[in-house]
Structures are given as structure tokens and as C-alpha cells.
XYZ file of C-alpha atoms in Angstrom:
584
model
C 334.721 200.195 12.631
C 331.862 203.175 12.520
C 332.287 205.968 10.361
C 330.201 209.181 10.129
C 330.500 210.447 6.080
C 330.927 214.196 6.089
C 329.616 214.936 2.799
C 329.363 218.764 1.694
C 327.783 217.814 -1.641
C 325.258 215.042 -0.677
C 321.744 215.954 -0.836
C 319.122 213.915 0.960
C 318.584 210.691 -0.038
C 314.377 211.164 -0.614
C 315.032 213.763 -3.612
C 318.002 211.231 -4.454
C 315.630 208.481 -5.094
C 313.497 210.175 -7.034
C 314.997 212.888 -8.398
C 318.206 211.546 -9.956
C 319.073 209.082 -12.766
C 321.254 205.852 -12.008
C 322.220 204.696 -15.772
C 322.676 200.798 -14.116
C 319.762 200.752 -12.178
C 317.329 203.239 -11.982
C 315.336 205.102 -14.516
C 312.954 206.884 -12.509
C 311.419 206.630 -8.797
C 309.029 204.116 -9.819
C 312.007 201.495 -10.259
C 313.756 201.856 -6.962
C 310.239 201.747 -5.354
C 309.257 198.540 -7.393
C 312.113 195.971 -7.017
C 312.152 193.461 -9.546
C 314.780 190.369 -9.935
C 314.741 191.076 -13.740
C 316.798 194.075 -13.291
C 320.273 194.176 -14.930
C 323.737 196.476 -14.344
C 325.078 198.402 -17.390
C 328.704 197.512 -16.709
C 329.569 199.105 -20.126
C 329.247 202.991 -18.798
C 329.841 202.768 -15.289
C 330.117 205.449 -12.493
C 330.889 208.993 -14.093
C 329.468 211.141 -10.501
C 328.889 210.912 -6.856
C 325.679 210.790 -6.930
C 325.415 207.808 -9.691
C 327.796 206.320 -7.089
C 325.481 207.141 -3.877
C 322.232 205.945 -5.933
C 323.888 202.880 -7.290
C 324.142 201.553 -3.772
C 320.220 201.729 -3.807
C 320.105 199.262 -6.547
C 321.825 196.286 -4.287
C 318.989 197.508 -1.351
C 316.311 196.731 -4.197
C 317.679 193.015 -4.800
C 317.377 192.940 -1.028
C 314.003 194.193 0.030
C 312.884 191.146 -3.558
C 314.037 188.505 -1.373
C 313.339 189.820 2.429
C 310.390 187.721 2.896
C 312.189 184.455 1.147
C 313.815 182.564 3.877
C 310.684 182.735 5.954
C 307.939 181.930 3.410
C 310.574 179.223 2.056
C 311.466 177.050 5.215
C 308.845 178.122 7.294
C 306.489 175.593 6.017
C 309.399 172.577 6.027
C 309.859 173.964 9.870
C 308.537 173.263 13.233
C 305.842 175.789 13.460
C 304.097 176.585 10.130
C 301.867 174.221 7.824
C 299.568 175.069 5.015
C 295.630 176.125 4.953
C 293.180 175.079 3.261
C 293.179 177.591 0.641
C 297.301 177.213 -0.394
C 299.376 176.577 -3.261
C 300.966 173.099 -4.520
C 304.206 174.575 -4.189
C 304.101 175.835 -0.314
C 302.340 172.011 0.179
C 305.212 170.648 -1.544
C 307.520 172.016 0.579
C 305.198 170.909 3.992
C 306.103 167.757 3.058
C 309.745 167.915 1.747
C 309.069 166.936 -1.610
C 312.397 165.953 -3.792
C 311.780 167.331 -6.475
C 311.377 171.696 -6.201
C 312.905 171.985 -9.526
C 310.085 174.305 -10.719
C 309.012 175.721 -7.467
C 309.714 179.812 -7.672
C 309.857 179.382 -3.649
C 312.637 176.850 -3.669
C 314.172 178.549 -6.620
C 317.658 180.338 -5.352
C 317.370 183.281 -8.103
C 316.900 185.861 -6.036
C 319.792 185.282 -3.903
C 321.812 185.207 -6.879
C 320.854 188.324 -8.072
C 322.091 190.072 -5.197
C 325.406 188.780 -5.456
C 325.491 189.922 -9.080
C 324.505 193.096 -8.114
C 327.222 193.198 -5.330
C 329.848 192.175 -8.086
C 328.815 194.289 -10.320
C 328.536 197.621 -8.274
C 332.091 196.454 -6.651
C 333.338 196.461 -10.040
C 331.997 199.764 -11.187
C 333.435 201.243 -7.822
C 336.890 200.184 -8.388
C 336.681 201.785 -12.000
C 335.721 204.868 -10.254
C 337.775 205.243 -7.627
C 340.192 207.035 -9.775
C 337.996 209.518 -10.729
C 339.665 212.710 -9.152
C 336.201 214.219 -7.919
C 335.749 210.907 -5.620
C 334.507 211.047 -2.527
C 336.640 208.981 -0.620
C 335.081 208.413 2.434
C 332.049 207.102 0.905
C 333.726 205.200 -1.611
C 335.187 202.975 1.314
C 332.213 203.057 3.344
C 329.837 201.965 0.282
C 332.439 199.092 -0.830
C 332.375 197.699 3.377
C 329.050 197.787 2.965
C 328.488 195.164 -0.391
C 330.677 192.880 0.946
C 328.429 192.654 3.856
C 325.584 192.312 1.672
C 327.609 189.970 -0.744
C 327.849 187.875 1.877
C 325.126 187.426 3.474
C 323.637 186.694 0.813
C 326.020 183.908 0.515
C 325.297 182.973 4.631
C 321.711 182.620 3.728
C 322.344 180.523 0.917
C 324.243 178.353 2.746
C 322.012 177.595 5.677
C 318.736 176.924 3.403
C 320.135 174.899 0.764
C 324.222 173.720 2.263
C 325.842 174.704 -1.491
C 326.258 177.563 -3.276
C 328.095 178.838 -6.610
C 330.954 181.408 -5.472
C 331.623 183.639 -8.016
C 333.474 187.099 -7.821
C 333.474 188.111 -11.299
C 331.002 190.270 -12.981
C 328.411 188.687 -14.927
C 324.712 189.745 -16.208
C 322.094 187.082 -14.879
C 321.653 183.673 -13.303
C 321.816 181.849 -16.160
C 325.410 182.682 -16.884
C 326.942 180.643 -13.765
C 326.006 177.320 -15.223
C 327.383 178.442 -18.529
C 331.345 179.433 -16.984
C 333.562 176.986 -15.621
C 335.481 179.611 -13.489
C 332.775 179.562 -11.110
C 332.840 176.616 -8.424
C 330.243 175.123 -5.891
C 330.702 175.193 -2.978
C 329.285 172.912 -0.409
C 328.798 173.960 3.190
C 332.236 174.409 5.038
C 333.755 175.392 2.280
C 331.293 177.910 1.492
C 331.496 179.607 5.215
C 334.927 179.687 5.538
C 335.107 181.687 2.076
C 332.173 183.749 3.661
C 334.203 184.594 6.462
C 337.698 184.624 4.061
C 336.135 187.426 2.339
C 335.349 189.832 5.689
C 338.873 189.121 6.675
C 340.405 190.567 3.189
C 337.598 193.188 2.420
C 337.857 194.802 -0.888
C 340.753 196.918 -2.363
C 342.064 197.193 0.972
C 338.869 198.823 2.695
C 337.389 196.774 6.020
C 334.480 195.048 5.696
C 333.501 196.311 9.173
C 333.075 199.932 8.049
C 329.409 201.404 9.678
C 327.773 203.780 8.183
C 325.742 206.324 9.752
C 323.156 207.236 7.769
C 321.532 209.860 10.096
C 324.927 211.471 10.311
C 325.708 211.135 6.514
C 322.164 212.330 5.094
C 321.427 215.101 7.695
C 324.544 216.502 9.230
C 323.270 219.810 10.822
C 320.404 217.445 12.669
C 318.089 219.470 11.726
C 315.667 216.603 13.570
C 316.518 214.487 16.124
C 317.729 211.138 15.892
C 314.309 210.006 17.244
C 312.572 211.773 14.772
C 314.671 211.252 11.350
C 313.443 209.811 8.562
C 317.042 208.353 7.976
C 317.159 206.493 11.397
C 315.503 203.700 9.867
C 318.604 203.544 6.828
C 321.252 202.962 9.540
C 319.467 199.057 10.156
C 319.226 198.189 5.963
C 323.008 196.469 5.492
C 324.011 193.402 7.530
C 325.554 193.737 10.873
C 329.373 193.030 10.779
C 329.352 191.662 14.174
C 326.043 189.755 13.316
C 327.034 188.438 10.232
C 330.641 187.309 11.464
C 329.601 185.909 14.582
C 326.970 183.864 13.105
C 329.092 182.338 10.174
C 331.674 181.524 13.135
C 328.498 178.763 14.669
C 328.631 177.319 11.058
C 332.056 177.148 10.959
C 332.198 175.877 14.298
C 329.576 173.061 13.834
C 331.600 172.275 10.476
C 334.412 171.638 12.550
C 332.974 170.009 15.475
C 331.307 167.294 13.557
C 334.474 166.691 11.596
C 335.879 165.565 15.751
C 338.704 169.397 14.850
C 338.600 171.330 17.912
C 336.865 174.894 17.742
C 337.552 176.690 20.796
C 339.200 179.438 18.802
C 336.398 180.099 16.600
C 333.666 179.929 19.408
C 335.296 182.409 21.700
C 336.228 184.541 18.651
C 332.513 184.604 18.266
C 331.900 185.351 21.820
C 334.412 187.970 22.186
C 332.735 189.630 19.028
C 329.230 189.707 20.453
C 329.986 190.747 23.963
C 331.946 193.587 22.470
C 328.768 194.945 20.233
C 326.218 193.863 23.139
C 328.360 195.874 26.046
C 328.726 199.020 23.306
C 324.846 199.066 22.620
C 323.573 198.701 26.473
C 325.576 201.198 27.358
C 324.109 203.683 25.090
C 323.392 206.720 27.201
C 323.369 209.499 23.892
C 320.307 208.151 23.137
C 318.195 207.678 25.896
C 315.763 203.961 26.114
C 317.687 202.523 22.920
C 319.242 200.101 25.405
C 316.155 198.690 26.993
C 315.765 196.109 24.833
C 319.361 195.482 23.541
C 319.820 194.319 27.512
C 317.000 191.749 28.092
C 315.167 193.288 31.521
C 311.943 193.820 33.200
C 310.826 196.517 30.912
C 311.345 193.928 28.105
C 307.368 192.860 27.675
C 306.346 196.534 27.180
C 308.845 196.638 24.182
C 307.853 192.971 22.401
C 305.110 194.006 20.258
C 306.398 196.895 18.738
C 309.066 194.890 17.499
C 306.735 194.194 14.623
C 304.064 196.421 15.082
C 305.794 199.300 14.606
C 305.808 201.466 11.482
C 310.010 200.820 11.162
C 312.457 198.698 12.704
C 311.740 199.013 16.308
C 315.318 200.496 17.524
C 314.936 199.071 20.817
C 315.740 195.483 19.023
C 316.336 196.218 15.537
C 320.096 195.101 14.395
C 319.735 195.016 10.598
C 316.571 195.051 8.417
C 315.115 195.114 5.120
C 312.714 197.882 5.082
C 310.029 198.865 3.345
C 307.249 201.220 2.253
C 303.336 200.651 0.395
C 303.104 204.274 0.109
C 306.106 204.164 -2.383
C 304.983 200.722 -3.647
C 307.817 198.714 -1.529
C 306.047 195.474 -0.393
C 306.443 191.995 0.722
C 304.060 189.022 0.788
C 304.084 188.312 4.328
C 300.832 189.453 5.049
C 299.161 188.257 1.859
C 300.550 184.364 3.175
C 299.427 184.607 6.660
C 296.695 187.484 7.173
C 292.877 185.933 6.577
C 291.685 190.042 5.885
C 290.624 190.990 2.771
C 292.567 190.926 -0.039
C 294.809 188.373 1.713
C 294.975 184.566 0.618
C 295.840 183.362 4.265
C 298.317 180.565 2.452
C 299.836 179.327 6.032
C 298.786 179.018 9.292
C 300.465 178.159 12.579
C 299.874 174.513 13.446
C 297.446 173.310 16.450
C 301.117 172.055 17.724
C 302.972 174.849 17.197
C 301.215 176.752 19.236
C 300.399 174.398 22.041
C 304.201 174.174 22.443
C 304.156 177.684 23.636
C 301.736 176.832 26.563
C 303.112 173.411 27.884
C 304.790 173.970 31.294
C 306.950 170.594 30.233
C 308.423 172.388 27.043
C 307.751 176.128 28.092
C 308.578 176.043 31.926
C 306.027 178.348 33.771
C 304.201 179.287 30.588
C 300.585 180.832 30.775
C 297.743 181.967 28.422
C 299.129 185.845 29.740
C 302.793 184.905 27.956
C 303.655 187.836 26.216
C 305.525 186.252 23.193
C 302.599 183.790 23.124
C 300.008 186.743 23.155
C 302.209 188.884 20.425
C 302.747 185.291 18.181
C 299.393 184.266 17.345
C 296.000 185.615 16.729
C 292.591 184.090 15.595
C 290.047 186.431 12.887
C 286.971 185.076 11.503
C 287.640 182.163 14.258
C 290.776 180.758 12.743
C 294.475 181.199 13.650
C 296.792 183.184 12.292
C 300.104 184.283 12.411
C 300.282 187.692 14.185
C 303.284 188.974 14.367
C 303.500 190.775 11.229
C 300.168 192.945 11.805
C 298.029 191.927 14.846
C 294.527 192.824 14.434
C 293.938 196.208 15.416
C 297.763 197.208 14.680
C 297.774 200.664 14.613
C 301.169 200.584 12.356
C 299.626 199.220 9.364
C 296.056 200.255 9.422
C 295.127 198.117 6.488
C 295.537 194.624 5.946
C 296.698 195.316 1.909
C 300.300 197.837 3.041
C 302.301 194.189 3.043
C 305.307 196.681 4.073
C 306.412 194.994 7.468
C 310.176 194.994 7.787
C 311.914 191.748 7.776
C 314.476 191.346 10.473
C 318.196 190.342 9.371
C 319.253 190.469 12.727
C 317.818 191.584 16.182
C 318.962 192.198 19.152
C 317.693 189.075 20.915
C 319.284 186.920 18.585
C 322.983 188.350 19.478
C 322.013 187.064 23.071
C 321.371 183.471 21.265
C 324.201 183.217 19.263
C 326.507 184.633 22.475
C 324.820 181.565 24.681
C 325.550 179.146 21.906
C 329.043 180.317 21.514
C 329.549 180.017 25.761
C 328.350 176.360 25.448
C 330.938 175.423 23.842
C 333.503 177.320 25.484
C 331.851 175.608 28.241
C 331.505 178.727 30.446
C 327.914 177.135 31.486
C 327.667 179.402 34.219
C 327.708 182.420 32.059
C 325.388 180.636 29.496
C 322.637 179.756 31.994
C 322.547 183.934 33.077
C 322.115 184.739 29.838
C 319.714 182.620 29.110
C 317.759 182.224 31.673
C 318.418 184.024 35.297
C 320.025 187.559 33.830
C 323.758 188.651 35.069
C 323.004 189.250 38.670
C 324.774 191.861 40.723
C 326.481 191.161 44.187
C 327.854 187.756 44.939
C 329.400 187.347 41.353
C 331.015 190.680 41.296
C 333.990 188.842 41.874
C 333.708 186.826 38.726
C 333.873 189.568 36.128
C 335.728 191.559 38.292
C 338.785 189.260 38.884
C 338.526 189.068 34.751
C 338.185 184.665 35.164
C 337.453 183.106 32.336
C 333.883 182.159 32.913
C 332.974 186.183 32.954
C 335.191 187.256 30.244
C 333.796 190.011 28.458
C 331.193 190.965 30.633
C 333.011 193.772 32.674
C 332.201 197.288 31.416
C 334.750 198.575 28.452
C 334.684 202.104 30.674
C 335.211 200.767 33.857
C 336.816 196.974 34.299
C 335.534 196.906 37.860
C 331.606 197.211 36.809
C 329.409 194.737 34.782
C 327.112 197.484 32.639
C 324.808 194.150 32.605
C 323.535 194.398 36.224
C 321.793 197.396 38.261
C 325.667 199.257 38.924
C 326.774 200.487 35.245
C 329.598 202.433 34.948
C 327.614 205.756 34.576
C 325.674 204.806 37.445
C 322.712 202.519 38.631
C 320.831 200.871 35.800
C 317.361 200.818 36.615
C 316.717 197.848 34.119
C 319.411 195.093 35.199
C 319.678 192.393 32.871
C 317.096 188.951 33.834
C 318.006 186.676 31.086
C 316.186 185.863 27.638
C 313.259 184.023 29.648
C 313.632 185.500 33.172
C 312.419 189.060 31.891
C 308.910 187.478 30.620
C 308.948 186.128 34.371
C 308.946 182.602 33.090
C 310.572 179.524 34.895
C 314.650 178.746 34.102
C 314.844 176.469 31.123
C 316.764 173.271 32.175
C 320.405 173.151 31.087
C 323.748 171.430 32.578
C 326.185 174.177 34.107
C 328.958 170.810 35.103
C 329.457 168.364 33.392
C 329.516 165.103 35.630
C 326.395 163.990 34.748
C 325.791 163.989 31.298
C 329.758 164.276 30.297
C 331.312 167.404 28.114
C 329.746 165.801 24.995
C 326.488 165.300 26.146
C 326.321 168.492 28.206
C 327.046 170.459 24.698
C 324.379 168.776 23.253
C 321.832 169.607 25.679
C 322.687 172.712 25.847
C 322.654 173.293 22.663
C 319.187 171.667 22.053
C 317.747 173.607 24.790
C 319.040 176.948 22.964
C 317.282 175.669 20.161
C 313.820 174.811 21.803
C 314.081 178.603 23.396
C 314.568 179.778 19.416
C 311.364 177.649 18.640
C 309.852 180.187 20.826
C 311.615 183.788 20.846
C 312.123 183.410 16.846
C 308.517 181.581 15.795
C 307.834 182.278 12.539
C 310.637 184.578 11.457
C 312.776 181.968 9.651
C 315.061 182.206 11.705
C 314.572 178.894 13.847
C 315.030 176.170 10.518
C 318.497 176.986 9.807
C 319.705 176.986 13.392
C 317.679 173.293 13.463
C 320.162 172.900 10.067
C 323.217 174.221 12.307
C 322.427 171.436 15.076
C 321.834 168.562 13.061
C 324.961 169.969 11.416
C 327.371 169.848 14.162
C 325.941 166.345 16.209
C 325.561 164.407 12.720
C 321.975 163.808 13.706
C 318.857 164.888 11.378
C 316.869 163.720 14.012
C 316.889 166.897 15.340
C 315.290 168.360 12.793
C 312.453 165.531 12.431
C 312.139 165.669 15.953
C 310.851 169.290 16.090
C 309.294 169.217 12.608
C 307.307 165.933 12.830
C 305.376 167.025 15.509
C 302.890 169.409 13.291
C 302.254 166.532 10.940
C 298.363 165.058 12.288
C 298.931 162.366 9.275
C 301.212 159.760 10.582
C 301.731 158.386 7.307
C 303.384 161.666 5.736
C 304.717 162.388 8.880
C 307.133 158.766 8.935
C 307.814 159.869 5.393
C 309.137 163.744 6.462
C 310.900 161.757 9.042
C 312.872 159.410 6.117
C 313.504 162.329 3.672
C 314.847 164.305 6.791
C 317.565 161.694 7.560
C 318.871 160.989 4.099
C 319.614 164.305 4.899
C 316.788 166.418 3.344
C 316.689 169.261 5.635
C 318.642 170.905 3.039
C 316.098 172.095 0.144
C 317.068 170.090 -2.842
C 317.499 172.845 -5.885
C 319.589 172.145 -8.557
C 321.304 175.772 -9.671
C 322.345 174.374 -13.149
């Protein structure tokens, strides 16, 4: 559900930020623009304005941008890619090699999670106190309370993919500590924990939908008095998690939850699948905004629009779904660079392995793979002779002109990964067909017109929401000819079809899921590298088939000791992919 705010009263959100008091959150500019985990909700006073309403929202996107570069600096190193330099910490070495006990380790430490969820409760809370405040504004009171429980829980996804448990909690409360101290409050272990995730999108929140959009560009500047291209507020449209995302995603848990417990899923798989083609065939159909679709459709002009994806001042819109955002010149920053950038006054803490990256350019893994790959070219880099990480600031990025800003955007969800999660969920609706274009050969115009056409159950979902009789994926959309048809996730980089089963007479409908699904999950190894984004869906796998192995398989490989490597391999299958934390 999208809704554009008309707001006569609301003033930009810039002189917001730093011009008005929050009384729970922020006491000047400084504090919005410096997130700290120590920060703490006055429940006592509450909301007594708008505009203490608008800016408390801002406090939740704080908690947010404190843990943006978490998942990835936290299972990156346990993952298949990433391993620790020289010059590194004993805690990021610790978790290399899957140490037991991360009690003390501030990486493996939940915290910050935690504190978002508080935050979430605790602004949820203060909303429903104010909702009967006559001079409410409505509108944004509903679209503000959609929006934390999106936040709320993801928060709660991403807790459950890194460590499989979580404490669910609902009430308000002040800090961390005060979970282990309150028996109310229960942990959950992984299904369990997803199906209350996805319990809580269905019910909302004092009757508002959790699928409420809003649009910031809309809300903060309705005259336009800039184009959408040009607004400063485009970039606030990507900051809270993607309903479709979010839901969709949870749905793979919940369907590898129930798969390895032998409960048929075919509901929750094509409930996923009917989600995601829905958002995809809205966005690549975008014709208000001219190019926004180029990416959102995988296609030949694809490669031009890779390396912007990162190196690009915001979230690139061509890809960007939901992401944490951030700015040096206000003194918003990450650590992303400082952990993988060797320039001065970085610490270069991880590097990409020697077999990381060799698994980009092997023709047996990477079918058809060259040196002039361009998500090999835009992955890795080499300064002072020694690799690096490049993604977050190649050298020579013109978007971050020094190697100190440390304000690259972290990626909730792009565009590329709805096309992942939609071929997982086909797998398993075993519409392999479908799947393979997706993946691998694009939907192609022409002989299987008749397929989405006729509506069969292999193209469900594809055919254009204007016009049933056209696929908006190929070059005939229903506003005319496309001139960037879709080619698949690996066809528009011109590489070679990655092998999957589209029958199932050789392997059988068990083992065809399986390879399938482990050949999604080598293509994530590649499109995802680095993003942490690739370790829980490794988690999700091993998961759903009952079989670490599939995480040791991928992760062992970076290990040149073979002694710590057999010992990864051990912890892995006594079911250590999960990072051991104990919350209280």
C-alpha cells in the first residue's frame, strides 16, 4: 500500500533535523548526526506535537544507520569470501575461525539489534499515546507506525538469520540489560521467531498495515519545487525496509523451516512469488520516471549501471530497494572502509581471500567468466600491491573523494536480490522453466508468448498488470517496445547459463530442489560478494536440506591451513554456522 502524506504544516526535514528539539531523542543536530547505541527514550513525557512526532521517527533511523555495517563486518569473515590481514583484530580472527566462545566480542555482541527494537517499542508506544491528541496528523501517524513495524522487524529477520534465536519482546523497556531481568519476554528460536516476524506484518499495529509506503519526496516537498532526480529527499524514500522485501524473504525462512521439518510449503513459496513478481512488474514498468527501470529488469544496459551501485554518492535508484544511508559531512559514518580500504587513515582489517576471488574467474564455477567480468572488475581491487575489497570505494571513486568519508550506504535490499529470492521461490514451486529465465537466459519474447499469455502456471505472474496479453519483461511492454528486454541475472554480463535441472527425471524432485537451490546460492557467492548478504542465505540452505555441509563446503575453501580448516569444518556441523552469543 503507497501513500503520498499531504502535510500543510510539515517543514523540510533538513531544518527539522537540526532545527527542532525531540525531548526522547534528540537534543541538538549533533545527536541525530552522531548515532550512538547508548541513547535512551524518555517514555515519561511523550509526544506533545507533530513535529516531536515527525523527528521522533529519526531516532529509530539513528539505531539503524549504528548497526548498517554489522551483518557484513560480522559474518563476512565466518563466510566464503572474506578472511583477515595481517594487521587485524583478535576478535574479527576469532570469528575467521568460528571460535565458541564470542562472549566478549563487541562484533558478535547482538546489542545493537536490540536497541532498535527498543526504539521501535518505544516510539510505537509514544504514538499510540498520541494518537488522541486532537491536532494529530493522521495520515502520518499511520504511515510512521507501518513504517516501525517494518523496521521492528527486520531487525528481528536479521537477528534471526545471524544468530537462529532471538528475545521477542513488545513491551517498552529502557536498555538491553532489562530483557534478561523480565520473565515476560521469551526466546525464540528460529521458526518460531519468523513466523512471529511475519505474524506481526499480518496484524500491523492499532489496526494500520504494515505495508503502508511512504513517499518521502512527495511528503517533504509537495510543490516539487526540484525534480525527483534532483531532490535531496529521493534518497529518504530507500531508508525503511521494503514490505515486499522483507515479507518475501521471511517467507524462504519459513519455507526452509518447514521443508526440513518433511510439512509441505507450496503455499508459502508461491505466496512469496506472487509478492515479488507483483513489486518487480510495478517497478519495470516505471515510465514517470524515465531509466529507473533499467536495472530493476536485469538487461543489456545492466554493466553500465553495476558500479554505481556503490560508487555513487546515494543509493543508486536504478537498484536501490531499501538502504541505510549516510553522510561524513554531517558526521554519519560507518566502518566499512576503515575494515577493508589499505588508504590512509584506514586499518585494512579484511581482505578478500586468494580463493575468493579465483572463484570469480574459474569457467568450472563461473561459466564463461573472464578477467573483463564486470562484477569481477567492480568486486576487487589491489593498492600498494595488495587486494582489497572494492566495492565500497574503488580507487579513483569519484563519489567519495577521500578514503576517511566512511559514508557508503549499506544495502537492505536491492533490486537484484528480489530476482534471487523470486528464482528461489520458483524452485520450489518447481516452475524450473521460469527459474532458469530468470536466472540465467532472461524472459524471451516470441515462442513463449503463449506461456504467459494462456496465464499456465509455469508463467504466472509474468504477464503485464496493464495488459494480460504482454510480458513487460521482454522487448513488447504494454506501453510499447522495450528497448532493454530482460537477459537473466547472468545472461546480461554476457556470461555462459549456470547449470540447473528444468525436469526432474534425472536427479528426482528432491534432488532437483537441491541443485537448484545450491546453484542459486553459488550465483549469490558472486552477485552479493561481500555485502553480507551471501552467509545467511548459506544459513537458509543448510537450514532447509539439514546439511551444514553446505556451509563448510563454501567456507572451507579460503582456509590455506588444513588444520584450522578440518576444525571450521567440525564446529560448522555441530551446527556452528549460527554465531554462538549468549543474550543473558
Amino acid at each position: 500500500m503507497n501513500i503520498k502524506i499531504s502535510n500543510r504544516r510539515l517543514i523540510g526535514l533538513s531544518f527539522i533535523i537540526c532545527h527542532l528539539s525531540f525531548s526522547m531523542m534528540l537534543a541538538s543536530c549533533a545527536d541525530f548526526f552522531e548515532p550512538a547505541t547508548d541513547d535512551e527514550f524518555d517514555g515519561e513525557t511523550g509526544f506533545t506535537s507533530n513535529t516531536e512526532m515527525y523527528t521522533g521517527f529519526l531516532g529509530i533511523m539513528t539505531k539503524m544507520q549504528a548497526v548498517g555495517d554489522k551483518e557484513i563486518l560480522l559474518t563476512e569473515p565466518r563466510g566464503e569470501l572474506i578472511e583477515p590481514t595481517d594487521a587485524s583484530t583478535s576478535e574479527l580472527i576469532a570469528l575467521y575461525q568460528y571460535d565458541q566462545d564470542l562472549q566478549q566480542n563487541s562484533y558478535a555482541n547482538p546489542q545493537g539489534y536490540y536497541e532498535v527494537i527498543i526504539a521501535c517499542n518505544d516510539y510505537l508506544n509514544n504514538l499510540t499515546r498520541y494518537r488522541q491528541n486532537p491536532n494529530v496528523d493522521s495520515e502520518a501517524w499511520q504511515a510512521l507506525v507501518s513504517s516501525t513495524v517494518r523496521v521492528k522487524v527486520w531487525a528481528y529477520k536479521t537477528l534471526a538469520e545471524i544468530y537462529g534465536q532471538a528475545v521477542w519482546f513488545d513491551d517498552p523497556i529502557t536498555e538491553v540489560a532489562d530483557i534478561a531481568n523480565d520473565d515476560r519476554f521469551q526466546l525464540l528460536t528460529l521458526g518460531p521467531l519468523v513466523a512471529k516476524c511475519l505474524q506481526t506484518l499480518d496484524e500491523g499495529y492499532e489496526g494500520v498495515d504494515a505495508s503502508m509506503q511512504i513517499d518521502w519526496y512527495e511528503w517533504l516537498d509537495p510543490t516539487h519545487t526540484v525534480t525527483l532526480a534532483n531532490s535531496q529527499y529521493r534518497k529518504w524514500n530507500y531508508i525503511v525496509p521494503d514490505y515486499v522485501a522483507l515479507r518475501a524473504e521471511l517467507l524462504l525462512w519459513q519455507g526452509a523451516v518447514l521443508d526440513a521439518a518433511g510439512t509441505d510449503a507450496t503455499a508459502v513459496y508461491k505466496e512469496a512469488a506472487d509478492l515479488l513478481l507483483r513489486r518487480l512488474g510495478e517497478q519495470i514498468n516505471v515510465t514517470s520516471d524515465p531509466g529507473s527501470n533499467v536495472y530493476w529488469l536485469p538487461s543489456a544496459a545492466t554493466p553500465g549501471h553495476y558500479s554505481p551501485i556503490w560508487n555513487n554518492a546515494q543509493p543508486y535508484p536504478y537498484e536501490s530497494v531499501s538502504a541505510i544511508i549516510y553522510d561524513y559531512t554531517h558526521n554519519q559514518t560507518n566502518t566499512l572502509l576503515r575494515h577493508f580500504s589499505n588508504e590512509y587513515p584506514n586499518e585494512y582489517l579484511l581482505r578478500p581471500s586468494e580463493a575468493g576471488i579465483a572463484r570469480f574467474l574459474d569457467a568450472t564455477f563461473n561459466p564463461g567468466a573472464t578477467t573483463n567480468d564486470t562484477r569481477y572488475k567492480c568486486c576487487f581491487g589491489t593498492s600498494s600491491l595488495v587486494p582489497y575489497l572494492a566495492k565500497f570505494r574503488p580507487v579513483g571513486s569519484s563519489a567519495r573523494v577521500n578514503a576517511f568519508q566512511d559514508d557508503c550506504h549499506v544495502y537492505i535490499y536491492r533490486a537484484t536480490q528480489l530476482h534471487m529470492m523470486l528464482c528461489e521461490a520458483l524452485n520450489h514451486l518447481k516452475r524450473f522453466t521460469a527459474m532458469n529465465a530468470v536466472l540465467n537466459i532472461g524472459v524471451k519474447a516470441g515462442e513463449t508468448d503463449e506461456c504467459y499469455r494462456g496465464g499456465t502456471a509455469e508463467w504466472e505472474g509474468f504477464a503485464s498488470t496493464v495488459d494480460p496479453q504482454v510480458c513487460d519483461w521482454t522487448g513488447t511492454a504494454n506501453w510499447g517496445t522495450r528497448r532493454y528486454p530482460s537477459m537473466g541475472l547472468r545472461g546480461c554480463f554476457g556470461l555462459t547459463a549456470r547449470p540447473v535441472e528444468t525436469g526432474i527425471l534425472r536427479l528426482g524432485e528432491a534432488g532437483t530442489l537441491r541443485y537448484n537451490d545450491l546453484a542459486l546460492l553459488d550465483e549469490a557467492m558472486l552477485e552479493f560478494a561481500g555485502e553480507g548478504k551471501v552467509y545467511p542465505m548459506m544459513c537458509r540452505m543448510a537450514v532447509r536440506y539439514k546439511d551444514p555441509a553446505i556451509v563448510s563446503d563454501r567456507v572451507c575453501q579460503k582456509y590455506t591451513d588444513e588444520a584450522l580448516a578440518a576444525t571450521v569444518r567440525s564446529r560448522i556441523a555441530e551446527g556452528g554456522y549460527w554465531v554462538p552469543f549468549r543474550l543473558y
